[in-house]
Short mmCIF file of C-alpha atoms in Angstrom, two decimals:
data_model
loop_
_atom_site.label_atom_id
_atom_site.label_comp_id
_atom_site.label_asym_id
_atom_site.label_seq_id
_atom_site.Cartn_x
_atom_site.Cartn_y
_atom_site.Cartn_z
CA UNK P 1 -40.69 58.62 47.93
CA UNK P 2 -44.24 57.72 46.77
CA UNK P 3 -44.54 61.36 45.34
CA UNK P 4 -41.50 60.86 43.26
CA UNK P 5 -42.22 57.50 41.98
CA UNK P 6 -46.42 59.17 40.77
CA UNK P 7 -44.37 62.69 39.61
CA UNK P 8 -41.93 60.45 37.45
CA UNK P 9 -44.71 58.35 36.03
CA UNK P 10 -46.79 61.26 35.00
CA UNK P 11 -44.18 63.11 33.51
CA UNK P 12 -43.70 59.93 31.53
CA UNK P 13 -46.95 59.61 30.03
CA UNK P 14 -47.54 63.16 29.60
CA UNK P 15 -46.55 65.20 26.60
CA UNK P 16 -42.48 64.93 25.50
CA UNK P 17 -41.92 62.42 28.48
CA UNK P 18 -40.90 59.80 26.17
CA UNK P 19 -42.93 57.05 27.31
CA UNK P 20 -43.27 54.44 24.27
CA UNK P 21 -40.20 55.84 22.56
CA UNK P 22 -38.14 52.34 23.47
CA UNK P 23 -40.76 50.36 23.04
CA UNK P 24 -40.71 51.69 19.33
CA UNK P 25 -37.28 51.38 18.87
CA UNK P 26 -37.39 47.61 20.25
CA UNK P 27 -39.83 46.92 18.07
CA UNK P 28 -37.91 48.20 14.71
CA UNK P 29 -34.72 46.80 15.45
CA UNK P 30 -36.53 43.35 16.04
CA UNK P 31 -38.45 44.12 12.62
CA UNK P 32 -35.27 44.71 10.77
CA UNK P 33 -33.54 42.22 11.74
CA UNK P 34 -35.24 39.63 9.20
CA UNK P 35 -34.40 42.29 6.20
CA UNK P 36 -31.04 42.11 7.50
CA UNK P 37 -30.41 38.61 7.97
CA UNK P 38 -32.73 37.11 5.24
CA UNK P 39 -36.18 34.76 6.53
CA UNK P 40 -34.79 31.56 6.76
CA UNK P 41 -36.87 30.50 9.82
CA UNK P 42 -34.38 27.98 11.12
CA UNK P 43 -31.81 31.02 11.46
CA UNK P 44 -33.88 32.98 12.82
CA UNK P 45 -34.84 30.82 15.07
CA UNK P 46 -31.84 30.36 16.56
CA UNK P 47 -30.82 34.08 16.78
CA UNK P 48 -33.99 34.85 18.13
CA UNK P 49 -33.04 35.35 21.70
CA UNK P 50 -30.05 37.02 21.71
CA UNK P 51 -31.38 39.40 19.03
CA UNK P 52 -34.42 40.19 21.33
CA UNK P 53 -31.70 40.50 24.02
CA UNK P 54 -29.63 43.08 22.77
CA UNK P 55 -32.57 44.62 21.24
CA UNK P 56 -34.29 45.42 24.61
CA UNK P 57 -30.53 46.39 25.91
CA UNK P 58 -30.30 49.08 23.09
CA UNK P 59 -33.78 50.45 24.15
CA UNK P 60 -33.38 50.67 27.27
CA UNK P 61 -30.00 52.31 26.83
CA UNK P 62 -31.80 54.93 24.82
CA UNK P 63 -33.56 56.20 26.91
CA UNK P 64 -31.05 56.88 30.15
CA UNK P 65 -29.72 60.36 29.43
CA UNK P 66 -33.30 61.45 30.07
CA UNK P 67 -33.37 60.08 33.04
CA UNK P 68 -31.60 62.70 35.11
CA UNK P 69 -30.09 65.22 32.60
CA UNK P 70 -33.95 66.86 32.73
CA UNK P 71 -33.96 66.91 36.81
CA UNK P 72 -30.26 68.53 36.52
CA UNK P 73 -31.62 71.20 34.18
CA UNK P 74 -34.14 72.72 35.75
CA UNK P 75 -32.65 72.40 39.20
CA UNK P 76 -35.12 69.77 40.55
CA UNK P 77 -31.48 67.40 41.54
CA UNK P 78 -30.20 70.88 44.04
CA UNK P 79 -33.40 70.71 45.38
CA UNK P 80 -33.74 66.89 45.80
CA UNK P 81 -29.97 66.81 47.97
CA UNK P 82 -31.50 69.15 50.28
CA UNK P 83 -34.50 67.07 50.67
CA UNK P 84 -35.46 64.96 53.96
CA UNK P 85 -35.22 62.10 51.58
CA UNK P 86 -31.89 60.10 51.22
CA UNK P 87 -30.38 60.55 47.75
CA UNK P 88 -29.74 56.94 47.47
CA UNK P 89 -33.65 56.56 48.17
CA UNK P 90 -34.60 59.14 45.58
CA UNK P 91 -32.37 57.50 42.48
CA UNK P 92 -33.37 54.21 43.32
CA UNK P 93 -37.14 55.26 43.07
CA UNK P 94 -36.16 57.09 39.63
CA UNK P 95 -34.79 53.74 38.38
CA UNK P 96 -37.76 51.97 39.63
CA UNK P 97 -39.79 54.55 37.26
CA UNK P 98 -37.71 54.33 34.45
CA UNK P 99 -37.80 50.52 34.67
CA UNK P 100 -41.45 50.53 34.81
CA UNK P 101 -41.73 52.79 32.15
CA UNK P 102 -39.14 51.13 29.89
CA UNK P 103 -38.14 47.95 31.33
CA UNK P 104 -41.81 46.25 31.88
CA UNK P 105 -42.68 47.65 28.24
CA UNK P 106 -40.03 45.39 26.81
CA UNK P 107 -40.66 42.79 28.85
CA UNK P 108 -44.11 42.37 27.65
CA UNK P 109 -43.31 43.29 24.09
CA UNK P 110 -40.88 40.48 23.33
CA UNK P 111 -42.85 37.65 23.46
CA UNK P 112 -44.85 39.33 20.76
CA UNK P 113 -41.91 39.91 18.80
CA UNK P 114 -40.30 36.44 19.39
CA UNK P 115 -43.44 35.22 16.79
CA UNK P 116 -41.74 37.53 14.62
CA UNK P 117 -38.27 36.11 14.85
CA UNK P 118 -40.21 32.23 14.65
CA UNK P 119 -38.78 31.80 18.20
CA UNK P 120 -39.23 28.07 19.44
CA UNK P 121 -42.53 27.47 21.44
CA UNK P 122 -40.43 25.99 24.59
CA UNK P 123 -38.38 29.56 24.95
CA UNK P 124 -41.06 31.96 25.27
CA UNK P 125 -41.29 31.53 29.22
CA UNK P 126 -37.49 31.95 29.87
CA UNK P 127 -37.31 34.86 27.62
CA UNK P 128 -39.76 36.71 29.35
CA UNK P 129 -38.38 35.43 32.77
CA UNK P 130 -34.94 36.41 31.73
CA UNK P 131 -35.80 39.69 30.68
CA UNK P 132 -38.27 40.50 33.97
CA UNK P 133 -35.04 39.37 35.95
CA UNK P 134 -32.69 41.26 33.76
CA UNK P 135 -33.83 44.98 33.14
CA UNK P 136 -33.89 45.78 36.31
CA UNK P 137 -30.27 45.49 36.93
CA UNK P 138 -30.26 47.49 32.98
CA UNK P 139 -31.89 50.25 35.04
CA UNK P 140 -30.38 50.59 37.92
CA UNK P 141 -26.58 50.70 36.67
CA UNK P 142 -28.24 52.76 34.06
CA UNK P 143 -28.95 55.16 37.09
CA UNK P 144 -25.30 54.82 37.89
CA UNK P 145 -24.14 56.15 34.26
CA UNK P 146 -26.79 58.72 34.17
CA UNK P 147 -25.50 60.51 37.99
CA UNK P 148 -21.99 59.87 36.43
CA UNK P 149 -22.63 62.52 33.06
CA UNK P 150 -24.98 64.70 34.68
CA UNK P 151 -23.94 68.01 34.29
CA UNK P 152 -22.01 67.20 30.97
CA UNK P 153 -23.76 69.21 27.80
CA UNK P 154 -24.20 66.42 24.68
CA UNK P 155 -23.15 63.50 27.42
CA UNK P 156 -25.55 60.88 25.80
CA UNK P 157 -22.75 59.38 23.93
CA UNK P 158 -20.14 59.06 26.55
CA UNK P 159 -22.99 57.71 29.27
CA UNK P 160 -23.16 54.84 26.28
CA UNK P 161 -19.96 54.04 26.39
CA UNK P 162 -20.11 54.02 30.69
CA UNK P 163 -22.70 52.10 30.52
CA UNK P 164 -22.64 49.52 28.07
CA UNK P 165 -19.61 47.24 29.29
CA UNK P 166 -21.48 47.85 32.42
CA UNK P 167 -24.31 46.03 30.91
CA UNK P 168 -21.93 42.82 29.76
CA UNK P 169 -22.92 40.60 32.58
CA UNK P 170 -26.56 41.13 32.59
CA UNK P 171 -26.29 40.39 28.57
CA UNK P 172 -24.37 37.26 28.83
CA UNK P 173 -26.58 35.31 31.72
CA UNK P 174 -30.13 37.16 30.14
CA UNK P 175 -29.33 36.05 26.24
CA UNK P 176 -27.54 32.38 27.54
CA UNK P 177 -30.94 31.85 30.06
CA UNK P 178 -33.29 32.57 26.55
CA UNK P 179 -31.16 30.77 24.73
CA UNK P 180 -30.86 27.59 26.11
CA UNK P 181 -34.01 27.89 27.14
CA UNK P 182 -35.35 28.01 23.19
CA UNK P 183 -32.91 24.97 23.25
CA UNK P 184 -35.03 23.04 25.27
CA UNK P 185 -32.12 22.95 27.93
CA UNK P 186 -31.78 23.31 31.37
CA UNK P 187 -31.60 27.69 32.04
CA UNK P 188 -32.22 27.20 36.02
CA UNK P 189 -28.42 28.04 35.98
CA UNK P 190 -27.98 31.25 34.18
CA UNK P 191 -31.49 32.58 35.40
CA UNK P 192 -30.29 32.44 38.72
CA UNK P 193 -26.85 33.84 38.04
CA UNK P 194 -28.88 36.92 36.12
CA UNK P 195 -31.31 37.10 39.28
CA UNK P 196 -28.08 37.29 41.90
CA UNK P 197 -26.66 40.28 39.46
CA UNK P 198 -29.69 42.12 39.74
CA UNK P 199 -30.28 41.54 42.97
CA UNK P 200 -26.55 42.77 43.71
CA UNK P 201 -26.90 46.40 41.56
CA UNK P 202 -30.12 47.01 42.93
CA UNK P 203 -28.59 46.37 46.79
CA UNK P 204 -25.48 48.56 45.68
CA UNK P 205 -25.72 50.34 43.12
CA UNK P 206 -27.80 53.78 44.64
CA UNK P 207 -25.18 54.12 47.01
CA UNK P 208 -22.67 54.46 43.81
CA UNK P 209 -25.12 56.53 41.99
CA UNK P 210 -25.83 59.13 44.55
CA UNK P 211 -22.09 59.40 45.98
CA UNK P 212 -21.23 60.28 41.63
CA UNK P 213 -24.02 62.63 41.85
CA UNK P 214 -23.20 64.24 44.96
CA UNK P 215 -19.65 65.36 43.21
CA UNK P 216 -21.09 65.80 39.90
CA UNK P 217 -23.58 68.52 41.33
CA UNK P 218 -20.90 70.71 43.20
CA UNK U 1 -31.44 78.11 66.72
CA UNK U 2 -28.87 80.30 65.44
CA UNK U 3 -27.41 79.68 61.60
CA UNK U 4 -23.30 80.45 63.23
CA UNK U 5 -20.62 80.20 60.25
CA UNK U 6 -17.17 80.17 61.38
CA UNK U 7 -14.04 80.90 59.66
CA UNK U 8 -15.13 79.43 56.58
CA UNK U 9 -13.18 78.83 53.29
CA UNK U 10 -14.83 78.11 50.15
CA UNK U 11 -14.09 77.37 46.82
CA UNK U 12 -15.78 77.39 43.31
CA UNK U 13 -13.56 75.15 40.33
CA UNK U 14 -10.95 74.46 42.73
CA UNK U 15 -9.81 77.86 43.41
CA UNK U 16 -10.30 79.81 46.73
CA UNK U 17 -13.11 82.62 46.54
CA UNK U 18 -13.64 83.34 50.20
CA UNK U 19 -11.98 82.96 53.40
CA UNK U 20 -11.99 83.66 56.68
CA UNK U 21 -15.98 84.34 56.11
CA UNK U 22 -17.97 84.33 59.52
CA UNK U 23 -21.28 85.70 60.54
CA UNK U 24 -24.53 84.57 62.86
CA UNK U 25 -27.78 84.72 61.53
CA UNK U 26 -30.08 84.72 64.57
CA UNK U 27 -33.69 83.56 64.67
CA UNK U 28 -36.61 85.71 62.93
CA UNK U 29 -33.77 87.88 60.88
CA UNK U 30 -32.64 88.01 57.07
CA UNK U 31 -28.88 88.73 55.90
CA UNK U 32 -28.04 90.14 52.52
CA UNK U 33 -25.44 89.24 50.83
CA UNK U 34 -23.56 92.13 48.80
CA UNK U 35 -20.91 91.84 46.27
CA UNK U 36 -19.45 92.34 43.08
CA UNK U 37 -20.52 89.59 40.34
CA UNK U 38 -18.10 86.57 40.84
CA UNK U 39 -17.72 87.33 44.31
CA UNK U 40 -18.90 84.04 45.66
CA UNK U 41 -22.15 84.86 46.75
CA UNK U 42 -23.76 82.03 44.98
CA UNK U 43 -20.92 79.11 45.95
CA UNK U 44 -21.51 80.52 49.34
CA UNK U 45 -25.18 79.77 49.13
CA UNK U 46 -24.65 76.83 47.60
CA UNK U 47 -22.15 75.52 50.68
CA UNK U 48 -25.15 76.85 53.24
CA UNK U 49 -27.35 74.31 51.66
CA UNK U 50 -24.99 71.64 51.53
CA UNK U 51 -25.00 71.46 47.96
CA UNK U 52 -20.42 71.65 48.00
CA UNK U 53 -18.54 71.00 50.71
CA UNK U 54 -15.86 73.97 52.46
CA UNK U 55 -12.48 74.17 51.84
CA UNK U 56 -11.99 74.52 55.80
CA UNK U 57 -14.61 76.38 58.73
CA UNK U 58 -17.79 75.84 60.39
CA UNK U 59 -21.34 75.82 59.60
CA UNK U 60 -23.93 74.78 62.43
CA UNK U 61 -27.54 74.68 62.57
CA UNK U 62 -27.87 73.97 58.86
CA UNK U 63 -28.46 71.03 56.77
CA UNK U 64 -31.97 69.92 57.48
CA UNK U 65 -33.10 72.97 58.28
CA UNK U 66 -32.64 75.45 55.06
CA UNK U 67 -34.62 75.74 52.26
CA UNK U 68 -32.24 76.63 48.90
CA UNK U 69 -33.61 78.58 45.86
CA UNK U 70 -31.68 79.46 43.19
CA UNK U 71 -31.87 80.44 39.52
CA UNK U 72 -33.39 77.25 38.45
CA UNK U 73 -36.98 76.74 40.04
CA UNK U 74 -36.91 73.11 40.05
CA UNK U 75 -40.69 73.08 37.92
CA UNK U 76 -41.98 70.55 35.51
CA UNK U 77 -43.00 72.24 33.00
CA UNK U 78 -45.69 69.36 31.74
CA UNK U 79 -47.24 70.04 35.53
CA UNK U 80 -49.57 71.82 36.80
CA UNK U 81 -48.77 74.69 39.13
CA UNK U 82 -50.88 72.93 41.67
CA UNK U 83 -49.00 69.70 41.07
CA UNK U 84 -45.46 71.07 41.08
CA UNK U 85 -46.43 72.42 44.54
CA UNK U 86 -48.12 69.75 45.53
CA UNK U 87 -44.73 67.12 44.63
CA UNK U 88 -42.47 69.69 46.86
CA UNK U 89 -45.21 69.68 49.48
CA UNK U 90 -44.95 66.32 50.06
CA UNK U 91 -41.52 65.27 49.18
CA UNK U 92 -40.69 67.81 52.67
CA UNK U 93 -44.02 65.85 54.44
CA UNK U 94 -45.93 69.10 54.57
CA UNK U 95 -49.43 68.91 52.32
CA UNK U 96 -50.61 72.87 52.70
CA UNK U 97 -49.98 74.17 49.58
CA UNK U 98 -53.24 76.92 49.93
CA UNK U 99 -50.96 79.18 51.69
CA UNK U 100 -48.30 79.13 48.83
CA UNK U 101 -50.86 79.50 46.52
CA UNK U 102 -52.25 82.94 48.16
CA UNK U 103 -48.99 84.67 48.68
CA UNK U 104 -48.09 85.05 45.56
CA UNK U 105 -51.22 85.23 44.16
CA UNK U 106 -50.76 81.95 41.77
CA UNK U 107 -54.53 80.80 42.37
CA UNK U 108 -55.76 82.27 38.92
CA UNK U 109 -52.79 80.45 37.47
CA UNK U 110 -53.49 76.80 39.42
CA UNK U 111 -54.25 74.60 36.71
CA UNK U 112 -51.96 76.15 34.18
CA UNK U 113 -49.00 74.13 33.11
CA UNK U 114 -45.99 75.30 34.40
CA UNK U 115 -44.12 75.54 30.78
CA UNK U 116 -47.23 77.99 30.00
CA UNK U 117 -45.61 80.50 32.70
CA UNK U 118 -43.85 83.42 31.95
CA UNK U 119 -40.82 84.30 33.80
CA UNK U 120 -41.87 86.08 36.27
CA UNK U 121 -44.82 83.34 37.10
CA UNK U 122 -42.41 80.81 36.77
CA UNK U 123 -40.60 82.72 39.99
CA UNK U 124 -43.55 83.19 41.66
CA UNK U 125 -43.76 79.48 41.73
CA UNK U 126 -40.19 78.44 42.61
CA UNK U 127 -40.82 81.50 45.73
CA UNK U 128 -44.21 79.54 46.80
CA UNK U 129 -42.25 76.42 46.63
CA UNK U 130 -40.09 77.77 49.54
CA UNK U 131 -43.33 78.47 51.87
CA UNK U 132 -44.76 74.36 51.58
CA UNK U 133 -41.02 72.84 52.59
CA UNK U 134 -41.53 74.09 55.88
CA UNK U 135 -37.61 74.98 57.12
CA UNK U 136 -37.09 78.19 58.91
CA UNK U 137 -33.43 78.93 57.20
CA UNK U 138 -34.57 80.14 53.59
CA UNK U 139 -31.06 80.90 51.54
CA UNK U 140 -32.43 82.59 48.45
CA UNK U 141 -30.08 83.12 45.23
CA UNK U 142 -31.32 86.30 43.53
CA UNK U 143 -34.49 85.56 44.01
CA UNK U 144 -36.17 89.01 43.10
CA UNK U 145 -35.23 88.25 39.02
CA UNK U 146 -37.61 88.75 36.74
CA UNK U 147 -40.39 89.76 39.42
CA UNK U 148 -42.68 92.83 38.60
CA UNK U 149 -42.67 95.12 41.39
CA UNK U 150 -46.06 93.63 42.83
CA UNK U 151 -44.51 90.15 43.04
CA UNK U 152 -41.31 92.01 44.83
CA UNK U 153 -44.07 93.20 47.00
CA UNK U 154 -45.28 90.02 47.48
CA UNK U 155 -41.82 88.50 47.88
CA UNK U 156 -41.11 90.95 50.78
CA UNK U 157 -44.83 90.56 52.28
CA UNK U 158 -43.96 86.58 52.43
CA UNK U 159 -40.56 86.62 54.03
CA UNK U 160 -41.84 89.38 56.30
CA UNK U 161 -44.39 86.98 57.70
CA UNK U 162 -41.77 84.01 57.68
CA UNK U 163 -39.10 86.21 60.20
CA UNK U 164 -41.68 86.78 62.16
CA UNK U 165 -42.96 83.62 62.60
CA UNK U 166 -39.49 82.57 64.30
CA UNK U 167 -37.76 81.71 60.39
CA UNK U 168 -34.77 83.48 58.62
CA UNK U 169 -33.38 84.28 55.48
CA UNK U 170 -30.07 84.70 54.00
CA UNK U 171 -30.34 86.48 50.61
CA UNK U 172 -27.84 87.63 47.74
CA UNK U 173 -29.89 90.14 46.46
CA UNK U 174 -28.95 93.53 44.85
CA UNK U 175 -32.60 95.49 45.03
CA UNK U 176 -33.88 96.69 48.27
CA UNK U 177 -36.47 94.54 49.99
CA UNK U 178 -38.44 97.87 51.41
CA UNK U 179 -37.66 96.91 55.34
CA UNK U 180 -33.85 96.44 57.53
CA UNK U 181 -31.95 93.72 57.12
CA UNK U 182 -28.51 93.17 57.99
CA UNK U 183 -25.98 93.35 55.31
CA UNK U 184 -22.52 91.28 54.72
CA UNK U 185 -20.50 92.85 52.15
CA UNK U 186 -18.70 89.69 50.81
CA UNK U 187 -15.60 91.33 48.88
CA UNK U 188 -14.17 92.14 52.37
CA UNK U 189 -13.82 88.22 52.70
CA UNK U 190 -12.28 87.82 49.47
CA UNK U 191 -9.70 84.49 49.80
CA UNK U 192 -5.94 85.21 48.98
CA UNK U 193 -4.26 83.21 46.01
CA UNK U 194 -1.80 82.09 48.04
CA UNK U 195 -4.41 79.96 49.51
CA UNK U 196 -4.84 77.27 46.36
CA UNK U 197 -2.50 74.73 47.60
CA UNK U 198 -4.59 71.59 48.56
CA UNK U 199 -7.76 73.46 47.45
CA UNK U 200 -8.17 70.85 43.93
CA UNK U 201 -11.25 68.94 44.15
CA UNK U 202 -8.97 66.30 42.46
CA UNK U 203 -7.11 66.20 45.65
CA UNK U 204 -10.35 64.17 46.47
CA UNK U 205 -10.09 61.66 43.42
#
């Protein structure tokens, strides 16, 4: 398990393993945002954390049909079924190395970005707690999409379309926790409601992901 | 322990390719597979190492024990040959990769990425990959392609020393490995088409 979770992270930060390429992509949409909308601070301001919200959901959504459509191709998934490790084991490590590769990333680039977007002073601690509780579960049903199209040539946009109504929940609760929390409301609430959600895919989901996988290899 | 298959129906797509197939594989012997392309050689493989389930029959003293190799290696190419082995090594809890590395001569070639390979190193590599998981049931897809006739040499040198140390083989393989082995001509097990009610994977969904 260990020696998956080091292989994944070097591939990642070696040459082509697209480490950094969400964090990018987070940062432009968050930087386009003002062109888009105009810089009117008070506006701004109060579409600050949903825009950082879906911003980190589109970058991390970028980067899932990497996540097992390169193990599929060169025959490392065949390989990994026959293992003494269980397949739910294996994708939940692979999640837990995307995540740390994408997930964390975003988590500690949106505080940066929330100066850009004049985000209030009193939200910058539940963004970043929403979003450390959040990706996870954005990784892990990730997972789930990416088993579901492996095997499918070009299947990047239909594992988007799995995946992001899949994603709803985790939006709502992550964007309402930031949000009220830039309110200067109470976001106990929806923080645990996002934390029970991520708690639940990350119990559940691997058992979904390898049983798709399993079929999807034959 | 024996590899004993028993009666077995299999099917690639949904249709029936073999039936009726049945053989024993004792300890410290190799099989070869024989057949016509599209045979079934390689969903038969592929149901040996669990990788699709059978229509119908019985497999025993698989599953944890075989090692699968097949067209695809299963290398990084932004490792190191010494690191791809190394991964394999201890995703199967073994950690001797020196011995893979000698018998197919890949020690020159340790530090070299893997995408920096040519195709018959690249082989090489998935072959030495079979020698650090440590099962005694290799089932080997073609695994000669590509090889010069030293690393054929080598090929046969290595499974040589793995049937004798108590391991065996079963091998689709159309070259000849330069010693006996037993040979199953598949075609004889071909399945009848009469055979594809009930045999739709969507039968499952």
């Amino acid at each position: 398990m260990t020696a998956l979770l080091a292989r994944d992270l070097r591939l990642a930060f070696r040459a082509g393993g697209g480490f950094g390429l969400a964090l990018a992509f987070f940062l432009i949409v968050v930087v386009l945002v003002p062109f888009s909308v105009g810089p009117e601070s008070s506006l701004l301001a109060a579409i600050a954390p949903g825009v950082l919200w879906l911003g980190a959901l589109l970058a991390c959504l970028l980067s899932l049909d990497r996540l097992l459509a390169l193990d599929f191709e060169d025959g490392t998934l065949d390989l990994l079924v026959g293992a003494p490790i269980p397949l739910e084991g294996a994708l939940s490590v692979k999640a837990l190395a995307h995540w740390l590769t994408t997930g964390l990333p975003l988590v500690l680039a949106a505080p940066v970005l929330g100066v850009l977007l004049n985000l209030p002073l009193a939200g910058f601690g539940w963004l970043t707690a929403s979003l450390l509780a959040g990706t996870p579960a954005l990784s892990v049903i990730g997972t789930f999409g990416a088993a579901l199209t492996v095997g499918i040539k070009r299947g990047g946009l239909l594992l988007s379309l799995l995946v992001l109504p899949l994603y709803v929940p985790t939006l709502i609760f992550g964007a309402e926790t930031a949000r009220r929390g830039a309110m200067g409301m109470e976001a106990t609430t929806p923080l645990a409601m996002l934390t029970g959600i991520t708690l639940a895919t990350v119990a559940l989901m691997p058992f979904a992901s390898a049983a798709v996988l399993r079929m999807g290899l034959r | 322990m024996e590899l004993r298959v028993d009666n077995l129906t299999i099917a690639r797509g949904g249709v029936p390719v073999l039936a009726g197939v049945h053989f024993v594989l004792p300890a410290g012997r190799a099989l070869v597979l024989r057949g016509p392309n599209g045979a079934g050689k390689t969903t038969l493989l592929r149901t040996l190492a669990g990788l699709q389930p059978a229509l119908s029959g019985q497999i025993s003293g698989a599953g944890e024990r075989i090692a699968y190799a097949a067209h695809a290696d299963g290398l990084k190419a932004m490792l190191s040959v010494t690191e791809n082995l190394q991964f394999w090594a201890e995703i199967f809890g073994t950690r001797e990769t020196d011995a893979a590395l000698d018998a197919y001569a890949l020690r020159p070639l340790a530090e070299r990425m893997a995408g920096t390979l040519s195709a018959g190193q690249k082989r090489r590599l998935g072959l030495a990959r079979l020698l650090v998981t440590g099962r005694p049931v290799w089932v080997l897809d073609e695994p000669t392609v590509s090889l010069d006739t030293a690393a054929v040499a080598q090929f046969a040198a290595a499974l040589q020393t793995h049937l004798a140390a108590g391991g065996s083989a079963v091998i689709a393989t159309h070259i000849d490995l330069g010693f006996k082995a037993a040979t199953l001509d598949i075609a004889s097990f071909r399945a009848a088409s009469t055979l594809l009610a009930g045999a739709s994977d969507e039968a499952f969904l």
